[in-house]
Amino acid sequence: MKNLIFFLLIFLPLTLCAQGELKRHTKVLKLMGSRFEITAVHEDDTLAWEAIRACIAEIERIERLISEWDTLSQTHQINIQAGVRPVLVDEELFALIRRSKKVSELTNGAFDISFAAIDKIWRFDGSMKEMPPAEKIKNSVRLINYQDILLDENQKSVFLKNKGMKIGFGAIGKGYAANRGKKVMQALGIRSGIVNAGGDLIAWGNNATGEPWKIGITDPNDKNKMISWLNVADMAVVTSGDYEKFVVFDGIRYAHIIDPHTGYPARGLKSVTILCPDAELADALATGVFVLGETPGLALINQLKGIQCLIITDRNEIKTSQGLELNLISDSTQKD
């Protein structure tokens, strides 16, 4: 799950082009339980708003498909049939689950959609007043294993091997929705825009001056400030951070990003930002790298072509993957 404020440092000013006045059209609303901001840049007001409405409709469709809480969704059916029988699903959902498993393999299980089985152990809404019992955490972890998500390529069915298993798309679903929203808008002729899906942001085209978008990255010590900005063109930017949802017990801070291997919150990092052309992959990798930690996380990203990473450790040090250029705003953190 992503918790981040992206600052869009340069919005599109009004300018003139051969076909008329280029304008920014933006809609802010709640979708998939998160704040979405959808921007279309076009000279035709009617087309721009049509594209935004189409983007919203597409995101709502995806939510109906992947919601584990919607009793009519195929995802819900997969979960209630865990350990009982396979469930036939649409090719779209089947492919998303297949891709999710590939990221699990890539991160050695640090990202795992079967993590949903632990959903009632930790609560970060203010209602949890003491550490969950260790035995309860241990028992919940035994149901988390992406290898027990069995896919039948011929039947396009999904079977969760063990009763009590669940899958959920909280760490990849909004990235997928952002990708799909972008594609729908591009198909309607929107040459430049942004879909910010609750912090899972994908931008395409350039701003009206022909320059790349500039995206500010939140300071994890103060969510109303930025530590750096990045030039972004045809790129997704996704951050996982531990600074909004957490609890403190016996002086130890426990954040909401859980290690699927242990059932306990991941430690050592404050935030991970992933940059790559695909918002879905960036979404999943941001969580995976956060769980892996500084050294193995950067080692993984440095092996992946076209993907960059910015890490802020719990020592307030900035670490980056090879080749990532930063424009630091504050000296509150030190780049290594």
mmCIF file of C-alpha atoms in Angstrom:
data_model
loop_
_atom_site.group_PDB
_atom_site.id
_atom_site.type_symbol
_atom_site.label_atom_id
_atom_site.label_comp_id
_atom_site.label_asym_id
_atom_site.label_seq_id
_atom_site.Cartn_x
_atom_site.Cartn_y
_atom_site.Cartn_z
ATOM 1 C CA MET A 1 0.000 0.000 0.000
ATOM 2 C CA LYS A 2 1.311 3.404 -0.896
ATOM 3 C CA ASN A 3 1.283 6.458 1.324
ATOM 4 C CA LEU A 4 2.792 9.480 -0.355
ATOM 5 C CA ILE A 5 2.188 13.035 -1.377
ATOM 6 C CA PHE A 6 3.528 13.768 -4.853
ATOM 7 C CA PHE A 7 4.161 17.419 -5.545
ATOM 8 C CA LEU A 8 3.697 18.353 -9.186
ATOM 9 C CA LEU A 9 6.174 21.192 -9.354
ATOM 10 C CA ILE A 10 5.342 22.378 -12.842
ATOM 11 C CA PHE A 11 1.753 22.238 -13.984
ATOM 12 C CA LEU A 12 0.930 22.975 -17.575
ATOM 13 C CA PRO A 13 0.538 26.705 -18.186
ATOM 14 C CA LEU A 14 -1.807 27.976 -20.819
ATOM 15 C CA THR A 15 -0.056 28.143 -24.153
ATOM 16 C CA LEU A 16 -0.849 28.292 -27.837
ATOM 17 C CA CYS A 17 -0.414 25.536 -30.374
ATOM 18 C CA ALA A 18 -1.321 25.187 -34.011
ATOM 19 C CA GLN A 19 -4.658 23.624 -33.209
ATOM 20 C CA GLY A 20 -5.721 26.050 -30.501
ATOM 21 C CA GLU A 21 -5.177 26.785 -26.858
ATOM 22 C CA LEU A 22 -3.647 23.901 -24.921
ATOM 23 C CA LYS A 23 -5.239 23.574 -21.478
ATOM 24 C CA ARG A 24 -4.988 21.400 -18.429
ATOM 25 C CA HIS A 25 -8.170 19.667 -17.266
ATOM 26 C CA THR A 26 -8.066 17.952 -13.877
ATOM 27 C CA LYS A 27 -10.551 15.898 -11.902
ATOM 28 C CA VAL A 28 -9.948 14.906 -8.260
ATOM 29 C CA LEU A 29 -12.111 12.175 -6.742
ATOM 30 C CA LYS A 30 -12.071 9.077 -4.563
ATOM 31 C CA LEU A 31 -11.667 5.744 -6.318
ATOM 32 C CA MET A 32 -10.528 2.350 -5.010
ATOM 33 C CA GLY A 33 -10.617 3.854 -1.517
ATOM 34 C CA SER A 34 -7.933 6.429 -2.403
ATOM 35 C CA ARG A 35 -7.582 9.956 -3.721
ATOM 36 C CA PHE A 36 -7.198 9.966 -7.497
ATOM 37 C CA GLU A 37 -6.157 12.957 -9.576
ATOM 38 C CA ILE A 38 -6.650 12.633 -13.326
ATOM 39 C CA THR A 39 -5.252 15.246 -15.705
ATOM 40 C CA ALA A 40 -5.750 15.549 -19.443
ATOM 41 C CA VAL A 41 -3.898 18.165 -21.494
ATOM 42 C CA HIS A 42 -5.644 19.059 -24.703
ATOM 43 C CA GLU A 43 -6.927 22.043 -26.658
ATOM 44 C CA ASP A 44 -10.423 20.531 -26.989
ATOM 45 C CA ASP A 45 -12.345 20.830 -23.717
ATOM 46 C CA THR A 46 -14.989 18.332 -24.790
ATOM 47 C CA LEU A 47 -12.463 15.652 -25.705
ATOM 48 C CA ALA A 48 -10.421 16.229 -22.550
ATOM 49 C CA TRP A 49 -13.407 15.741 -20.244
ATOM 50 C CA GLU A 50 -14.619 12.776 -22.284
ATOM 51 C CA ALA A 51 -11.217 11.158 -21.767
ATOM 52 C CA ILE A 52 -11.267 11.844 -18.041
ATOM 53 C CA ARG A 53 -14.735 10.287 -17.725
ATOM 54 C CA ALA A 54 -13.559 7.262 -19.701
ATOM 55 C CA CYS A 55 -10.539 6.938 -17.401
ATOM 56 C CA ILE A 56 -12.800 7.021 -14.339
ATOM 57 C CA ALA A 57 -15.112 4.389 -15.815
ATOM 58 C CA GLU A 58 -12.141 2.138 -16.558
ATOM 59 C CA ILE A 59 -10.796 2.439 -13.012
ATOM 60 C CA GLU A 60 -14.240 1.648 -11.589
ATOM 61 C CA ARG A 61 -14.390 -1.428 -13.828
ATOM 62 C CA ILE A 62 -11.012 -2.615 -12.586
ATOM 63 C CA GLU A 63 -12.060 -2.120 -8.984
ATOM 64 C CA ARG A 64 -15.081 -4.362 -9.543
ATOM 65 C CA LEU A 65 -12.760 -7.005 -10.995
ATOM 66 C CA ILE A 66 -10.036 -7.048 -8.342
ATOM 67 C CA SER A 67 -11.812 -6.047 -5.131
ATOM 68 C CA GLU A 68 -11.519 -8.751 -2.494
ATOM 69 C CA TRP A 69 -14.409 -7.132 -0.590
ATOM 70 C CA ASP A 70 -16.944 -7.050 -3.425
ATOM 71 C CA THR A 71 -18.887 -10.289 -3.099
ATOM 72 C CA LEU A 72 -19.592 -10.217 -6.846
ATOM 73 C CA SER A 73 -15.932 -9.964 -7.878
ATOM 74 C CA GLN A 74 -13.927 -12.872 -9.230
ATOM 75 C CA THR A 75 -11.215 -12.107 -6.680
ATOM 76 C CA HIS A 76 -13.698 -12.621 -3.854
ATOM 77 C CA GLN A 77 -14.771 -15.920 -5.388
ATOM 78 C CA ILE A 78 -11.146 -17.084 -5.568
ATOM 79 C CA ASN A 79 -10.727 -16.335 -1.871
ATOM 80 C CA ILE A 80 -13.881 -18.034 -0.614
ATOM 81 C CA GLN A 81 -13.063 -21.131 -2.691
ATOM 82 C CA ALA A 82 -9.533 -21.379 -1.252
ATOM 83 C CA GLY A 83 -8.691 -25.008 -0.523
ATOM 84 C CA VAL A 84 -11.978 -26.072 -2.129
ATOM 85 C CA ARG A 85 -11.893 -25.715 -5.898
ATOM 86 C CA PRO A 86 -10.403 -23.680 -8.777
ATOM 87 C CA VAL A 87 -12.293 -20.617 -10.008
ATOM 88 C CA LEU A 88 -12.584 -19.718 -13.681
ATOM 89 C CA VAL A 89 -11.663 -16.080 -14.247
ATOM 90 C CA ASP A 90 -11.374 -13.561 -17.052
ATOM 91 C CA GLU A 91 -8.123 -13.468 -18.987
ATOM 92 C CA GLU A 92 -7.437 -9.972 -17.623
ATOM 93 C CA LEU A 93 -7.500 -11.065 -13.987
ATOM 94 C CA PHE A 94 -5.630 -14.261 -14.766
ATOM 95 C CA ALA A 95 -2.844 -12.274 -16.461
ATOM 96 C CA LEU A 96 -2.623 -9.833 -13.542
ATOM 97 C CA ILE A 97 -2.208 -12.725 -11.108
ATOM 98 C CA ARG A 98 0.375 -14.325 -13.369
ATOM 99 C CA ARG A 99 2.369 -11.071 -13.484
ATOM 100 C CA SER A 100 2.055 -10.717 -9.717
ATOM 101 C CA LYS A 101 3.587 -14.138 -9.242
ATOM 102 C CA LYS A 102 6.478 -13.197 -11.511
ATOM 103 C CA VAL A 103 7.250 -10.183 -9.323
ATOM 104 C CA SER A 104 7.086 -12.483 -6.299
ATOM 105 C CA GLU A 105 9.697 -14.696 -7.920
ATOM 106 C CA LEU A 106 11.812 -11.660 -8.766
ATOM 107 C CA THR A 107 11.719 -10.383 -5.160
ATOM 108 C CA ASN A 108 11.981 -13.822 -3.536
ATOM 109 C CA GLY A 109 8.532 -13.403 -2.029
ATOM 110 C CA ALA A 110 9.063 -9.900 -0.610
ATOM 111 C CA PHE A 111 6.071 -8.926 -2.758
ATOM 112 C CA ASP A 112 3.252 -11.450 -2.499
ATOM 113 C CA ILE A 113 -0.456 -10.969 -3.237
ATOM 114 C CA SER A 114 -1.292 -13.884 -0.915
ATOM 115 C CA PHE A 115 -0.257 -11.526 1.880
ATOM 116 C CA ALA A 116 -3.979 -10.717 2.161
ATOM 117 C CA ALA A 117 -4.324 -13.653 4.577
ATOM 118 C CA ILE A 118 -2.749 -11.510 7.308
ATOM 119 C CA ASP A 119 -5.215 -8.649 6.902
ATOM 120 C CA LYS A 120 -6.743 -8.872 10.410
ATOM 121 C CA ILE A 121 -3.535 -9.217 12.416
ATOM 122 C CA TRP A 122 -2.193 -5.661 12.228
ATOM 123 C CA ARG A 123 -4.396 -2.556 12.322
ATOM 124 C CA PHE A 124 -3.059 0.931 11.749
ATOM 125 C CA ASP A 125 -6.310 2.850 12.196
ATOM 126 C CA GLY A 126 -5.701 3.730 15.846
ATOM 127 C CA SER A 127 -7.642 0.756 17.223
ATOM 128 C CA MET A 128 -4.620 -1.464 17.966
ATOM 129 C CA LYS A 129 -3.397 -0.844 21.524
ATOM 130 C CA GLU A 130 -0.881 -3.669 21.927
ATOM 131 C CA MET A 131 1.350 -5.939 19.882
ATOM 132 C CA PRO A 132 -0.463 -8.808 18.200
ATOM 133 C CA PRO A 133 0.321 -12.166 19.841
ATOM 134 C CA ALA A 134 3.448 -13.759 18.353
ATOM 135 C CA GLU A 135 1.690 -17.083 17.882
ATOM 136 C CA LYS A 136 -1.118 -15.421 15.941
ATOM 137 C CA ILE A 137 1.386 -13.719 13.634
ATOM 138 C CA LYS A 138 3.220 -17.011 13.124
ATOM 139 C CA ASN A 139 0.009 -18.808 12.234
ATOM 140 C CA SER A 140 -1.018 -16.148 9.719
ATOM 141 C CA VAL A 141 2.289 -16.333 7.851
ATOM 142 C CA ARG A 142 1.836 -20.019 7.105
ATOM 143 C CA LEU A 143 -0.927 -19.074 4.649
ATOM 144 C CA ILE A 144 1.283 -16.634 2.709
ATOM 145 C CA ASN A 145 3.025 -18.301 -0.217
ATOM 146 C CA TYR A 146 2.693 -17.163 -3.810
ATOM 147 C CA GLN A 147 3.743 -20.664 -4.933
ATOM 148 C CA ASP A 148 0.450 -21.951 -3.529
ATOM 149 C CA ILE A 149 -1.473 -19.788 -6.013
ATOM 150 C CA LEU A 150 -2.050 -22.397 -8.707
ATOM 151 C CA LEU A 151 -2.803 -21.209 -12.230
ATOM 152 C CA ASP A 152 -4.231 -23.382 -14.984
ATOM 153 C CA GLU A 153 -3.213 -21.777 -18.261
ATOM 154 C CA ASN A 154 -5.610 -23.887 -20.337
ATOM 155 C CA GLN A 155 -8.711 -23.426 -18.194
ATOM 156 C CA LYS A 156 -7.783 -19.885 -17.047
ATOM 157 C CA SER A 157 -8.586 -20.915 -13.501
ATOM 158 C CA VAL A 158 -7.067 -19.867 -10.183
ATOM 159 C CA PHE A 159 -6.851 -22.135 -7.152
ATOM 160 C CA LEU A 160 -5.553 -21.174 -3.724
ATOM 161 C CA LYS A 161 -4.078 -24.406 -2.432
ATOM 162 C CA ASN A 162 -4.835 -23.980 1.276
ATOM 163 C CA LYS A 163 -8.084 -23.140 3.013
ATOM 164 C CA GLY A 164 -7.869 -19.705 4.584
ATOM 165 C CA MET A 165 -5.566 -18.299 1.891
ATOM 166 C CA LYS A 166 -6.482 -15.001 0.306
ATOM 167 C CA ILE A 167 -5.166 -12.812 -2.443
ATOM 168 C CA GLY A 168 -5.375 -9.027 -2.551
ATOM 169 C CA PHE A 169 -4.094 -6.374 -4.919
ATOM 170 C CA GLY A 170 -3.395 -3.548 -2.476
ATOM 171 C CA ALA A 171 0.263 -3.364 -3.541
ATOM 172 C CA ILE A 172 -0.283 -3.593 -7.288
ATOM 173 C CA GLY A 173 -3.926 -2.818 -8.120
ATOM 174 C CA LYS A 174 -3.743 0.968 -8.216
ATOM 175 C CA GLY A 175 -0.649 0.790 -10.391
ATOM 176 C CA TYR A 176 -2.538 -1.428 -12.818
ATOM 177 C CA ALA A 177 -5.492 0.973 -12.725
ATOM 178 C CA ALA A 178 -3.190 3.911 -13.492
ATOM 179 C CA ASN A 179 -1.751 2.058 -16.481
ATOM 180 C CA ARG A 180 -5.202 1.271 -17.821
ATOM 181 C CA GLY A 181 -6.453 4.824 -17.250
ATOM 182 C CA LYS A 182 -3.511 6.180 -19.221
ATOM 183 C CA LYS A 183 -4.138 3.785 -22.126
ATOM 184 C CA VAL A 184 -7.824 4.687 -22.315
ATOM 185 C CA MET A 185 -7.023 8.402 -22.417
ATOM 186 C CA GLN A 186 -4.297 7.948 -25.015
ATOM 187 C CA ALA A 187 -6.681 5.932 -27.199
ATOM 188 C CA LEU A 188 -9.010 8.935 -27.215
ATOM 189 C CA GLY A 189 -6.230 11.238 -28.375
ATOM 190 C CA ILE A 190 -4.856 12.714 -25.146
ATOM 191 C CA ARG A 191 -1.180 13.288 -25.925
ATOM 192 C CA SER A 192 -0.142 14.445 -22.457
ATOM 193 C CA GLY A 193 -1.524 13.775 -19.017
ATOM 194 C CA ILE A 194 -1.192 12.283 -15.573
ATOM 195 C CA VAL A 195 -3.069 9.626 -13.629
ATOM 196 C CA ASN A 196 -2.212 9.838 -9.946
ATOM 197 C CA ALA A 197 -3.801 6.783 -8.348
ATOM 198 C CA GLY A 198 -3.467 7.414 -4.637
ATOM 199 C CA GLY A 199 0.272 8.050 -5.019
ATOM 200 C CA ASP A 200 0.856 5.597 -7.856
ATOM 201 C CA LEU A 201 1.552 8.166 -10.542
ATOM 202 C CA ILE A 202 2.057 7.737 -14.258
ATOM 203 C CA ALA A 203 2.730 10.647 -16.594
ATOM 204 C CA TRP A 204 3.058 10.769 -20.365
ATOM 205 C CA GLY A 205 3.985 13.424 -22.864
ATOM 206 C CA ASN A 206 5.583 16.692 -21.793
ATOM 207 C CA ASN A 207 4.224 19.858 -20.290
ATOM 208 C CA ALA A 208 3.034 22.630 -22.561
ATOM 209 C CA THR A 209 6.499 24.172 -22.846
ATOM 210 C CA GLY A 210 7.885 20.893 -24.175
ATOM 211 C CA GLU A 211 9.727 20.141 -20.948
ATOM 212 C CA PRO A 212 9.386 16.920 -18.921
ATOM 213 C CA TRP A 213 7.081 16.920 -15.941
ATOM 214 C CA LYS A 214 8.792 17.679 -12.644
ATOM 215 C CA ILE A 215 7.659 15.461 -9.784
ATOM 216 C CA GLY A 216 8.587 16.239 -6.196
ATOM 217 C CA ILE A 217 9.361 13.429 -3.759
ATOM 218 C CA THR A 218 8.028 13.726 -0.214
ATOM 219 C CA ASP A 219 10.341 14.122 2.747
ATOM 220 C CA PRO A 220 9.430 11.145 4.989
ATOM 221 C CA ASN A 221 10.173 13.292 8.049
ATOM 222 C CA ASP A 222 7.640 15.928 6.962
ATOM 223 C CA LYS A 223 5.012 14.935 4.425
ATOM 224 C CA ASN A 224 4.370 18.596 3.593
ATOM 225 C CA LYS A 225 7.919 19.076 2.309
ATOM 226 C CA MET A 226 9.971 17.702 -0.541
ATOM 227 C CA ILE A 227 13.488 16.310 -0.456
ATOM 228 C CA SER A 228 14.061 16.241 -4.212
ATOM 229 C CA TRP A 229 12.473 16.510 -7.608
ATOM 230 C CA LEU A 230 12.740 14.369 -10.700
ATOM 231 C CA ASN A 231 12.308 15.065 -14.392
ATOM 232 C CA VAL A 232 9.697 12.621 -15.655
ATOM 233 C CA ALA A 233 8.586 11.929 -19.208
ATOM 234 C CA ASP A 234 6.543 8.832 -20.096
ATOM 235 C CA MET A 235 7.289 7.381 -16.706
ATOM 236 C CA ALA A 236 5.632 6.052 -13.557
ATOM 237 C CA VAL A 237 6.751 7.198 -10.101
ATOM 238 C CA VAL A 238 5.577 5.163 -7.098
ATOM 239 C CA THR A 239 6.651 5.478 -3.460
ATOM 240 C CA SER A 240 6.126 3.152 -0.519
ATOM 241 C CA GLY A 241 6.635 4.903 2.799
ATOM 242 C CA ASP A 242 6.289 4.072 6.477
ATOM 243 C CA TYR A 243 5.539 7.578 7.710
ATOM 244 C CA GLU A 244 1.741 7.806 7.629
ATOM 245 C CA LYS A 245 0.464 4.488 8.981
ATOM 246 C CA PHE A 246 2.285 3.149 12.017
ATOM 247 C CA VAL A 247 1.983 2.298 15.713
ATOM 248 C CA VAL A 248 4.484 2.587 18.567
ATOM 249 C CA PHE A 249 4.818 -0.096 21.246
ATOM 250 C CA ASP A 250 7.500 0.025 23.958
ATOM 251 C CA GLY A 251 9.246 2.821 22.108
ATOM 252 C CA ILE A 252 9.525 0.841 18.857
ATOM 253 C CA ARG A 253 7.842 2.128 15.718
ATOM 254 C CA TYR A 254 5.995 -0.460 13.609
ATOM 255 C CA ALA A 255 4.787 0.661 10.169
ATOM 256 C CA HIS A 256 2.148 -0.806 7.887
ATOM 257 C CA ILE A 257 4.434 -2.457 5.313
ATOM 258 C CA ILE A 258 4.635 -6.071 6.457
ATOM 259 C CA ASP A 259 7.306 -8.613 5.586
ATOM 260 C CA PRO A 260 5.396 -11.624 4.179
ATOM 261 C CA HIS A 261 8.089 -13.983 5.448
ATOM 262 C CA THR A 262 7.840 -12.961 9.113
ATOM 263 C CA GLY A 263 4.466 -11.290 9.499
ATOM 264 C CA TYR A 264 6.156 -8.327 11.199
ATOM 265 C CA PRO A 265 6.568 -4.804 9.788
ATOM 266 C CA ALA A 266 9.647 -4.326 7.623
ATOM 267 C CA ARG A 267 12.414 -2.309 9.287
ATOM 268 C CA GLY A 268 15.349 -0.229 8.102
ATOM 269 C CA LEU A 269 13.795 2.067 5.503
ATOM 270 C CA LYS A 270 11.543 5.103 5.569
ATOM 271 C CA SER A 271 10.611 5.189 1.904
ATOM 272 C CA VAL A 272 11.271 3.598 -1.464
ATOM 273 C CA THR A 273 10.549 5.341 -4.754
ATOM 274 C CA ILE A 274 10.532 3.361 -7.993
ATOM 275 C CA LEU A 275 10.707 4.931 -11.439
ATOM 276 C CA CYS A 276 9.918 2.892 -14.543
ATOM 277 C CA PRO A 277 7.605 3.118 -17.569
ATOM 278 C CA ASP A 278 5.031 0.747 -16.024
ATOM 279 C CA ALA A 279 2.998 1.875 -12.988
ATOM 280 C CA GLU A 280 1.913 -1.666 -12.125
ATOM 281 C CA LEU A 281 5.485 -2.920 -11.937
ATOM 282 C CA ALA A 282 6.620 0.192 -10.061
ATOM 283 C CA ASP A 283 3.797 -0.337 -7.549
ATOM 284 C CA ALA A 284 4.800 -3.925 -6.836
ATOM 285 C CA LEU A 285 8.540 -3.252 -6.756
ATOM 286 C CA ALA A 286 8.168 -0.340 -4.331
ATOM 287 C CA THR A 287 6.691 -2.725 -1.773
ATOM 288 C CA GLY A 288 9.110 -5.517 -2.633
ATOM 289 C CA VAL A 289 12.213 -3.345 -2.267
ATOM 290 C CA PHE A 290 10.924 -1.860 0.990
ATOM 291 C CA VAL A 291 10.656 -5.369 2.432
ATOM 292 C CA LEU A 292 13.982 -6.537 0.977
ATOM 293 C CA GLY A 293 15.822 -3.605 2.528
ATOM 294 C CA GLU A 294 18.613 -1.316 1.405
ATOM 295 C CA THR A 295 21.365 -3.605 0.127
ATOM 296 C CA PRO A 296 19.395 -6.447 -1.509
ATOM 297 C CA GLY A 297 16.767 -3.998 -2.749
ATOM 298 C CA LEU A 298 19.272 -1.809 -4.594
ATOM 299 C CA ALA A 299 21.107 -4.879 -5.873
ATOM 300 C CA LEU A 300 17.850 -6.093 -7.431
ATOM 301 C CA ILE A 301 16.988 -2.774 -9.068
ATOM 302 C CA ASN A 302 20.509 -2.395 -10.456
ATOM 303 C CA GLN A 303 19.952 -5.626 -12.387
ATOM 304 C CA LEU A 304 16.717 -4.449 -14.004
ATOM 305 C CA LYS A 305 16.888 -2.495 -17.235
ATOM 306 C CA GLY A 306 14.936 0.762 -17.375
ATOM 307 C CA ILE A 307 14.092 0.820 -13.653
ATOM 308 C CA GLN A 308 15.481 3.255 -11.078
ATOM 309 C CA CYS A 309 15.130 3.484 -7.325
ATOM 310 C CA LEU A 310 15.504 6.063 -4.567
ATOM 311 C CA ILE A 311 15.692 4.831 -0.982
ATOM 312 C CA ILE A 312 15.620 6.804 2.258
ATOM 313 C CA THR A 313 16.901 4.774 5.179
ATOM 314 C CA ASP A 314 15.845 5.048 8.796
ATOM 315 C CA ARG A 315 19.200 6.836 9.261
ATOM 316 C CA ASN A 316 17.898 9.581 6.936
ATOM 317 C CA GLU A 317 20.390 8.657 4.232
ATOM 318 C CA ILE A 318 19.453 8.846 0.566
ATOM 319 C CA LYS A 319 20.547 5.869 -1.530
ATOM 320 C CA THR A 320 19.950 5.555 -5.255
ATOM 321 C CA SER A 321 20.279 2.944 -7.934
ATOM 322 C CA GLN A 322 23.009 3.343 -10.509
ATOM 323 C CA GLY A 323 22.452 6.245 -12.883
ATOM 324 C CA LEU A 324 19.599 8.015 -11.078
ATOM 325 C CA GLU A 325 20.129 11.785 -11.021
ATOM 326 C CA LEU A 326 18.517 13.747 -8.187
ATOM 327 C CA ASN A 327 17.819 17.408 -7.651
ATOM 328 C CA LEU A 328 17.976 17.751 -3.878
ATOM 329 C CA ILE A 329 15.876 20.457 -2.264
ATOM 330 C CA SER A 330 16.683 19.996 1.426
ATOM 331 C CA ASP A 331 19.802 19.151 3.379
ATOM 332 C CA SER A 332 17.738 17.203 5.929
ATOM 333 C CA THR A 333 19.018 14.033 4.292
ATOM 334 C CA GLN A 334 22.414 13.213 2.926
ATOM 335 C CA LYS A 335 22.958 11.469 -0.390
ATOM 336 C CA ASP A 336 25.489 8.632 -0.289
#
